[in-house]
Steps between C-alpha positions, in 0.01 A plus 500: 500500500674812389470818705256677298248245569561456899459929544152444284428172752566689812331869397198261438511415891465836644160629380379144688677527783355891491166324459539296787584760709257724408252213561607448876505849543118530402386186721680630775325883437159293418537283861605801675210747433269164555645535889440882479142426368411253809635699745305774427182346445559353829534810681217672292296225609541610868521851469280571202243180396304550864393884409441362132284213591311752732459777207365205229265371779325838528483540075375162427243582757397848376442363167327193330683219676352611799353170582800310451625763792216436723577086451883554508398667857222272660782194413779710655262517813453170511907420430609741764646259726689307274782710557522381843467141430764425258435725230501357113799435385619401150768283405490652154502798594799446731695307197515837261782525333465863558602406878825334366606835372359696776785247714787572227485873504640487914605182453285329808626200638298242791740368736431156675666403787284246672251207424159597606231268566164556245313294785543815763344872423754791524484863509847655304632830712630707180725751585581776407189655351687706204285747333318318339556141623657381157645177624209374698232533169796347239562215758166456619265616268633358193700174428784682325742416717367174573326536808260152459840293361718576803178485755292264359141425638565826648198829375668816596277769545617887562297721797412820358279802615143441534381856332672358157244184533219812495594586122241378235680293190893528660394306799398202274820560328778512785324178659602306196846516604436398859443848671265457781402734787743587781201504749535245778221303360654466202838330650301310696302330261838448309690348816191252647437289190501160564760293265785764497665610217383904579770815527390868638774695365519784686716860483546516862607894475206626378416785314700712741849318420471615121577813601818357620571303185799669300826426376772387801169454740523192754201658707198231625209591676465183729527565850171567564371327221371196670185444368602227232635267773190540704318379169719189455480402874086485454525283217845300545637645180876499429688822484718486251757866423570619188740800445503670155864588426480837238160553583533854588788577266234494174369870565620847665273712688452855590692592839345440783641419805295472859366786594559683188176712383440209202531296708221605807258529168532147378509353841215677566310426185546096520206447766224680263657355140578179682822512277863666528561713198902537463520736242758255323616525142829272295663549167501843364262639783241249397307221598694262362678335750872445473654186380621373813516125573251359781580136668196400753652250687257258677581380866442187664169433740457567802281252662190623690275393748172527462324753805121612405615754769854602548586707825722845438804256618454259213412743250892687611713183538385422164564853343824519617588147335370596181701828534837275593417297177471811274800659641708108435332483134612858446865458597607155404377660121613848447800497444420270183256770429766768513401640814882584729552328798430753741134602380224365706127511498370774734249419678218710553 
């Protein structure tokens, strides 16, 4: 082969190789506005689709599907408790391949450390709350990161507010997932079924630790937060931790330390909205949270004795075991997480 021919052979190459390129370069564009795309329908969904569901509720009944309205209505009266008994949920709704990006935008990883039993109910302590609680609904509310193949005969299903359960249309929707009502009722129902196989995923901060949740933050609200483990001594549930390593690193939010002025107002707010409002915001000052990854990792059981009525004693001795098995989960994983050795969780 004389020269001539091997400079025409290997000029031939590069407009493929160019091709090739240029094809990656597109799939990885095309996969990485699909994660863009679920992560903001996802957060429209809970900042946005409640007001809209309200607004086409009070249009379709002001004009000729009225009567649809007025059925939609009399069968929401009669559904109204179904939110505290389980909800609806949807395996196809939960297997959308819209979730799968929603996971790959952060990435979000579940973390398993322990067998658990699908004989025994358990109630999940999720902390820390975030802004938004982004690991808890990828981990629990979908099977993206494989929540039913590392648990199986486990049905995970994430507290949330009882006023969202009020909202015409979006409460059918978020139940698909597994949402059910944070109301005690609701976790009870959850934690007393006979046959096992039941988790109460709860975010143990509440509202008020979202406005704690920003980049660097280590803050829980648990102290005082015994509640939960009065709940699992009633019904003999397990209490099993789960920290959320990057949870709070996904969005910034406005200064506002205790006892600053932005502060008093949203503290002061939260009893008559029922919900914290951090005025958060991520890349470019929107929304859009920042691509930060999140690894929920999963503790083991603790074991718990059934008491229909647990004295104060009980209901401590038990808190501050669950708050010893946090703390151990916490620190025998950060520093994979790339958390430095001398950061701790503080306590609040």
């Amino acid at each position: 082969m004389d020269w001539a021919t091997k400079g025409v052979l290997q000029s031939s190459r590069v407009p493929c190789a160019a091709t090739l390129y240029t094809m990656e370069d597109s799939s990885s564009l095309l996969h990485r506005g699909l994660q863009v795309f679920a992560v903001l329908q996802w957060i429209f969904s809970f900042l946005g689709l409640g007001q809209v569901c309200l607004v086409a509720l009070l249009l379709a009944a002001l004009g000729r599907t009225w009567i649809l309205m007025v059925l939609y209505l009399t069968w929401l009266y009669r559904d109204r408790d179904t939110p505290r008994a389980g909800g609806r949920r949807s395996a196809w709704v939960r297997n959308w391949a819209i979730w799968r990006h929603f996971r790959d935008y952060f990435p979000i990883t579940l973390v398993k450390t322990a067998e658990l039993d699908a004989s025994q109910n358990y109630l999940f302590g999720f902390h820390p709350h975030g802004v938004l609680v982004v690991g808890a609904f990828a981990n629990f509310c979908t099977e993206a990161t494989g929540f039913s193949r590392l648990f199986p005969g486990l049905c995970p299903h994430l507290l949330m507010l009882p006023c969202w359960f009020r909202v015409p249309f979006f409460r059918d929707y978020i139940m698909t997932s597994g949402l059910v009502s944070s109301d005690k009722a609701s976790a009870a129902h959850l934690l007393s079924r006979p046959g096992g196989g039941q988790v109460a995923v709860l975010a143990v901060g509440g509202p008020l630790e979202a406005l704690e949740a920003k980049p660097g933050a280590l803050s829980l609200r648990i102290r005082n937060q015994k509640g939960f483990v009065k709940l699992a001594l009633e019904h003999g549930a397990s209490l099993v931790p789960v920290f959320s390593f990057g949870e709070n690193e996904v969005f910034q939010q406005f200064p506002n330390p205790p006892g600053s002025w932005v502060r008093r107002v949203q503290v002061a707010l939260q009893p008559f909205l029922r919900v914290a409002l951090p005025l958060f915001h991520g890349r470019g000052g929107l929304p859009l949270p920042f691509r930060a990854p999140i690894r929920t990792v999963v503790g083991a059981a603790i074991p718990v004795q059934r008491t229909p009525r647990p004295s104060r004693a009980q209901v401590d001795e038990l808190h501050a075991v669950y708050v010893e098995r946090l703390t151990q989960l916490f620190e025998e994983h950060k520093a994979r997480y790339g958390i430095p050795a001398d950061r701790h969780l503080e306590l609040t």
